[in-house]
């Protein structure tokens, strides 16, 4: 399948989607950043689930009452040691005042359904994705006749392009229809019935029309044009019927938040004007898609064979996760991201654009880990521009965030609730673990500043990043109190989503978040320190603003604390004990995703390493394995980072390589809950972890192969990005060879840590290269824009 495509850039599966009654979970995804299509892979009855990034439903945005008086009351309770009561105080008061908000859920748009006659059985079944083109393909053979279906979602023409062909003349017979996507959730039966009552399907010659009406009174739907090379085409009972054709082309356009009568006419006209065939439409799509896909590339194996997903996953269970599987996870994660978001669209979602029910678990944007994880990989992977969908999303909700800060805490600035959906930035998850956590805005600010660091866009820094960061700091100025020791006291304070050990109940039954509200969570101060540091630096670069107040705030942040075992404490207060049976690794923020501490500085580095090693295996999830792999990469422990990825491959991968939250089979590697929801944050977290293992990047330093596992004997990286340029390198441990090319896109001055696996480096090219004071494995490089330097082993 896809004979001319390198195996690392394709997925091949040997059986169809099989998750009973929820086959969308194992479908194969295609998308253009706004429209998603998930192909199930059936032969007789095929389904293509179609979604749109702007189609949501069932949200309620309430008017938040002013309960700012509760902050002092909560603190008084905590001062008296009444932590359980303090934990619930804000949340109970908000509920008592009758406040209610509900996050929206992504709404499936429609199913495109095909039925083909089937009489004699099949063989040679395959389905797969050509990641280089974005095409999903399903193929099989009946007797001596071969059939193929190919689909992609065009970035150029905003259409779904779907072809069916056979190697025998007049062999294709099919019925084509649009159908309301089903639900298996008892909770959604009533809502599904409401939608079903609004569905309208019509046919006209070779056109198929569909519409349904959302709760806001607007319509959503699709129009399909069916084109045949030969045979007959007719319409009957809400279907288009094709018989005796050689090749079939289906073009689909969709609409949301519109009037169906207007859209049906408009889209029919637009589809009628298309005279291009499948290949011509694909070529136009590739002109936009492939520069994104090939913005970076990675090779960890020179194995020329084709490996199906099933074979790779079985190998992961039998021995080690194959290096080819790790390669594919990197490429597939990037493919999902490119297919699921775009610069001027919605940010990437937990289910991408391939959600298959009407109210899925954790389908909102969660900012206490998950949405950040989905964007960690972007800058180094050459996709920095796509961070703009993330920053725009949070900018659009700023009015809600300001209202939250004022009415919940009596503070200026912004308070971002962990969970949001389009248009709803008010608190909605009314539980202490969410309500009392106030660090989301500062963590999100990291992505604003990262976009500037990698783009050099001073207009963005001045007009977008700095204003957002200032409002986050304003909240701190009003929220924090100064203790007797002269340092800030941060309370209430939450280390997402953990409860201190001495407040965990004596129960064998799992209890979510029994008492998360504490004092001086390490993460709260770490993120605040990063925010202030970036704000000071950015302001001094592009403004003349006085930064002395922010510098004074930095001085009031207390130093990190170490427990009796020499590990960094998660809460910097004696009332709270450590709890290592948890998936979040919030207190490791200064190592990752922050860059406050590096091995070369030496300070506290070992204490953070010990804290990571204390985390218990059975308490993890897919995304925490990805997060931990990135942490181990920063700790320069490549074998441990790879072990985390191997745990993930054995516990949380479906056969289409979607990641799920936890192992649904109770194998002991992850936490155990009754469901295993798809969560693509881990798909994208893996991308970042692999990049971190191969390249550490900060504005002043890059380190090459900082966490190379023993199994990765050779490899090649092309066009990874650092803040001011690109870097390409290759290595072969068996031949004792390494080479790297560093190209500056802007003025560049940094320290490069060369791999310790090799010795006796030489260099040539432009700019200035000198030995660093850090040791023999480090060089200091100065390059002007467009200058290049090469380094290599002798």
Short mmCIF file of C-alpha atoms in Angstrom, two decimals, residues 571-742:
data_model
loop_
_atom_site.label_atom_id
_atom_site.label_comp_id
_atom_site.label_asym_id
_atom_site.label_seq_id
_atom_site.Cartn_x
_atom_site.Cartn_y
_atom_site.Cartn_z
CA UNK A 571 4.11 21.74 48.27
CA UNK A 572 6.45 24.23 49.96
CA UNK A 573 4.65 24.14 53.30
CA UNK A 574 5.06 21.84 56.29
CA UNK A 575 1.33 21.08 56.56
CA UNK A 576 1.34 19.01 53.37
CA UNK A 577 3.01 15.66 52.70
CA UNK A 578 4.15 14.33 49.34
CA UNK A 579 1.87 12.07 47.29
CA UNK A 580 3.70 10.14 44.58
CA UNK A 581 0.79 7.99 43.45
CA UNK A 582 -0.32 10.53 40.89
CA UNK A 583 -0.17 11.14 37.16
CA UNK A 584 0.56 14.88 37.15
CA UNK A 585 4.18 16.01 37.47
CA UNK A 586 3.44 19.66 38.13
CA UNK A 587 6.30 20.35 40.56
CA UNK A 588 8.88 19.38 37.91
CA UNK A 589 7.92 22.48 35.89
CA UNK A 590 11.33 24.20 36.32
CA UNK A 591 12.91 21.30 34.39
CA UNK A 592 10.05 20.79 31.94
CA UNK A 593 8.03 22.33 30.37
CA UNK A 594 9.92 25.29 31.83
CA UNK A 595 13.61 25.89 31.16
CA UNK A 596 14.60 27.46 34.44
CA UNK A 597 17.05 24.69 35.38
CA UNK A 598 19.51 22.80 33.20
CA UNK A 599 22.08 20.16 34.04
CA UNK A 600 24.96 22.51 33.34
CA UNK A 601 23.84 24.82 36.18
CA UNK A 602 23.82 21.93 38.61
CA UNK A 603 21.57 23.63 41.17
CA UNK A 604 18.81 21.33 42.44
CA UNK A 605 19.00 19.21 39.29
CA UNK A 606 19.46 15.97 41.23
CA UNK A 607 16.55 16.84 43.53
CA UNK A 608 14.20 17.07 40.58
CA UNK A 609 15.51 13.76 39.23
CA UNK A 610 14.68 12.06 42.54
CA UNK A 611 11.20 13.55 42.56
CA UNK A 612 10.45 12.12 39.11
CA UNK A 613 11.72 8.66 40.03
CA UNK A 614 9.39 8.55 43.03
CA UNK A 615 6.25 8.62 40.88
CA UNK A 616 4.37 5.29 40.94
CA UNK A 617 3.86 3.37 37.70
CA UNK A 618 0.26 2.23 38.10
CA UNK A 619 -0.98 5.79 38.66
CA UNK A 620 -0.05 6.98 35.16
CA UNK A 621 -1.92 7.73 31.92
CA UNK A 622 -0.96 7.99 28.27
CA UNK A 623 -0.30 11.70 28.51
CA UNK A 624 1.64 11.40 31.76
CA UNK A 625 3.92 8.82 30.10
CA UNK A 626 4.51 11.35 27.31
CA UNK A 627 5.09 14.12 29.84
CA UNK A 628 7.47 11.98 31.88
CA UNK A 629 9.40 11.04 28.73
CA UNK A 630 9.96 14.74 28.03
CA UNK A 631 11.13 15.26 31.63
CA UNK A 632 13.59 12.38 31.40
CA UNK A 633 14.84 13.86 28.14
CA UNK A 634 15.56 17.14 29.96
CA UNK A 635 17.27 15.10 32.69
CA UNK A 636 19.37 13.58 29.87
CA UNK A 637 18.25 10.01 30.60
CA UNK A 638 17.44 8.63 27.18
CA UNK A 639 16.78 5.03 28.21
CA UNK A 640 14.29 6.15 30.86
CA UNK A 641 12.57 8.46 28.36
CA UNK A 642 12.25 5.61 25.88
CA UNK A 643 10.94 3.31 28.62
CA UNK A 644 8.10 5.77 29.22
CA UNK A 645 7.23 5.68 25.52
CA UNK A 646 7.33 1.89 25.55
CA UNK A 647 4.93 1.83 28.50
CA UNK A 648 2.59 3.99 26.45
CA UNK A 649 2.77 1.71 23.41
CA UNK A 650 1.82 -1.30 25.57
CA UNK A 651 -1.03 0.35 27.39
CA UNK A 652 -2.73 3.21 25.58
CA UNK A 653 -2.51 2.74 21.81
CA UNK A 654 -5.40 1.68 19.62
CA UNK A 655 -4.66 -0.15 16.38
CA UNK A 656 -4.92 3.09 14.39
CA UNK A 657 -2.35 4.61 16.82
CA UNK A 658 -4.86 6.91 18.52
CA UNK A 659 -3.88 7.33 22.16
CA UNK A 660 -6.46 6.73 24.88
CA UNK A 661 -6.35 8.12 28.41
CA UNK A 662 -5.70 4.82 30.18
CA UNK A 663 -5.41 1.09 29.62
CA UNK A 664 -8.93 -0.32 29.43
CA UNK A 665 -7.61 -3.89 29.89
CA UNK A 666 -6.27 -3.50 33.45
CA UNK A 667 -2.69 -4.49 32.68
CA UNK A 668 -1.29 -2.49 35.59
CA UNK A 669 0.68 0.22 33.79
CA UNK A 670 -1.92 2.96 34.14
CA UNK A 671 -4.65 4.12 36.45
CA UNK A 672 -7.84 2.09 36.16
CA UNK A 673 -11.15 3.74 35.30
CA UNK A 674 -14.28 2.33 33.71
CA UNK A 675 -13.77 4.04 30.35
CA UNK A 676 -10.82 4.64 28.05
CA UNK A 677 -11.57 7.91 26.23
CA UNK A 678 -9.57 8.90 23.19
CA UNK A 679 -7.16 11.68 24.13
CA UNK A 680 -4.83 12.91 21.42
CA UNK A 681 -2.81 15.04 23.82
CA UNK A 682 -0.60 11.97 24.26
CA UNK A 683 -0.25 11.57 20.47
CA UNK A 684 1.23 15.04 20.36
CA UNK A 685 3.10 14.74 23.66
CA UNK A 686 5.00 11.82 22.16
CA UNK A 687 6.08 14.02 19.25
CA UNK A 688 7.56 16.49 21.71
CA UNK A 689 9.23 13.82 23.83
CA UNK A 690 11.06 12.37 20.82
CA UNK A 691 12.21 15.84 19.79
CA UNK A 692 13.41 16.57 23.34
CA UNK A 693 15.44 13.34 23.34
CA UNK A 694 17.26 14.49 20.21
CA UNK A 695 17.54 18.24 20.73
CA UNK A 696 17.32 20.58 23.70
CA UNK A 697 16.50 24.15 22.72
CA UNK A 698 16.54 27.39 24.70
CA UNK A 699 17.18 30.95 23.50
CA UNK A 700 20.84 30.69 24.57
CA UNK A 701 21.68 26.99 24.25
CA UNK A 702 21.00 23.93 22.14
CA UNK A 703 22.14 20.42 23.05
CA UNK A 704 22.43 17.70 20.44
CA UNK A 705 21.39 14.14 21.28
CA UNK A 706 21.03 15.04 24.97
CA UNK A 707 18.99 11.90 25.78
CA UNK A 708 19.83 9.38 23.08
CA UNK A 709 18.65 5.88 24.05
CA UNK A 710 21.06 2.98 23.56
CA UNK A 711 18.73 1.47 20.94
CA UNK A 712 18.85 4.45 18.60
CA UNK A 713 22.16 3.56 16.98
CA UNK A 714 21.71 5.80 13.98
CA UNK A 715 19.42 8.49 12.74
CA UNK A 716 18.90 11.63 10.75
CA UNK A 717 17.09 14.85 11.60
CA UNK A 718 16.32 17.49 9.01
CA UNK A 719 15.26 21.05 9.84
CA UNK A 720 14.51 20.99 13.52
CA UNK A 721 14.23 24.60 14.66
CA UNK A 722 15.89 26.62 17.38
CA UNK A 723 14.87 30.16 18.23
CA UNK A 724 16.81 31.87 15.45
CA UNK A 725 17.44 29.19 12.85
CA UNK A 726 17.36 25.56 11.79
CA UNK A 727 19.55 22.58 12.57
CA UNK A 728 20.02 19.28 10.73
CA UNK A 729 22.17 16.41 11.97
CA UNK A 730 22.86 12.71 11.59
CA UNK A 731 24.66 10.12 13.66
CA UNK A 732 25.88 6.54 13.52
CA UNK A 733 27.18 5.05 16.76
CA UNK A 734 28.56 1.96 15.02
CA UNK A 735 30.67 4.07 12.67
CA UNK A 736 31.48 6.65 15.33
CA UNK A 737 30.27 9.43 13.05
CA UNK A 738 28.27 12.58 13.64
CA UNK A 739 27.65 15.73 11.61
CA UNK A 740 25.48 18.78 12.08
CA UNK A 741 24.60 21.84 10.02
CA UNK A 742 23.44 24.97 11.82
#
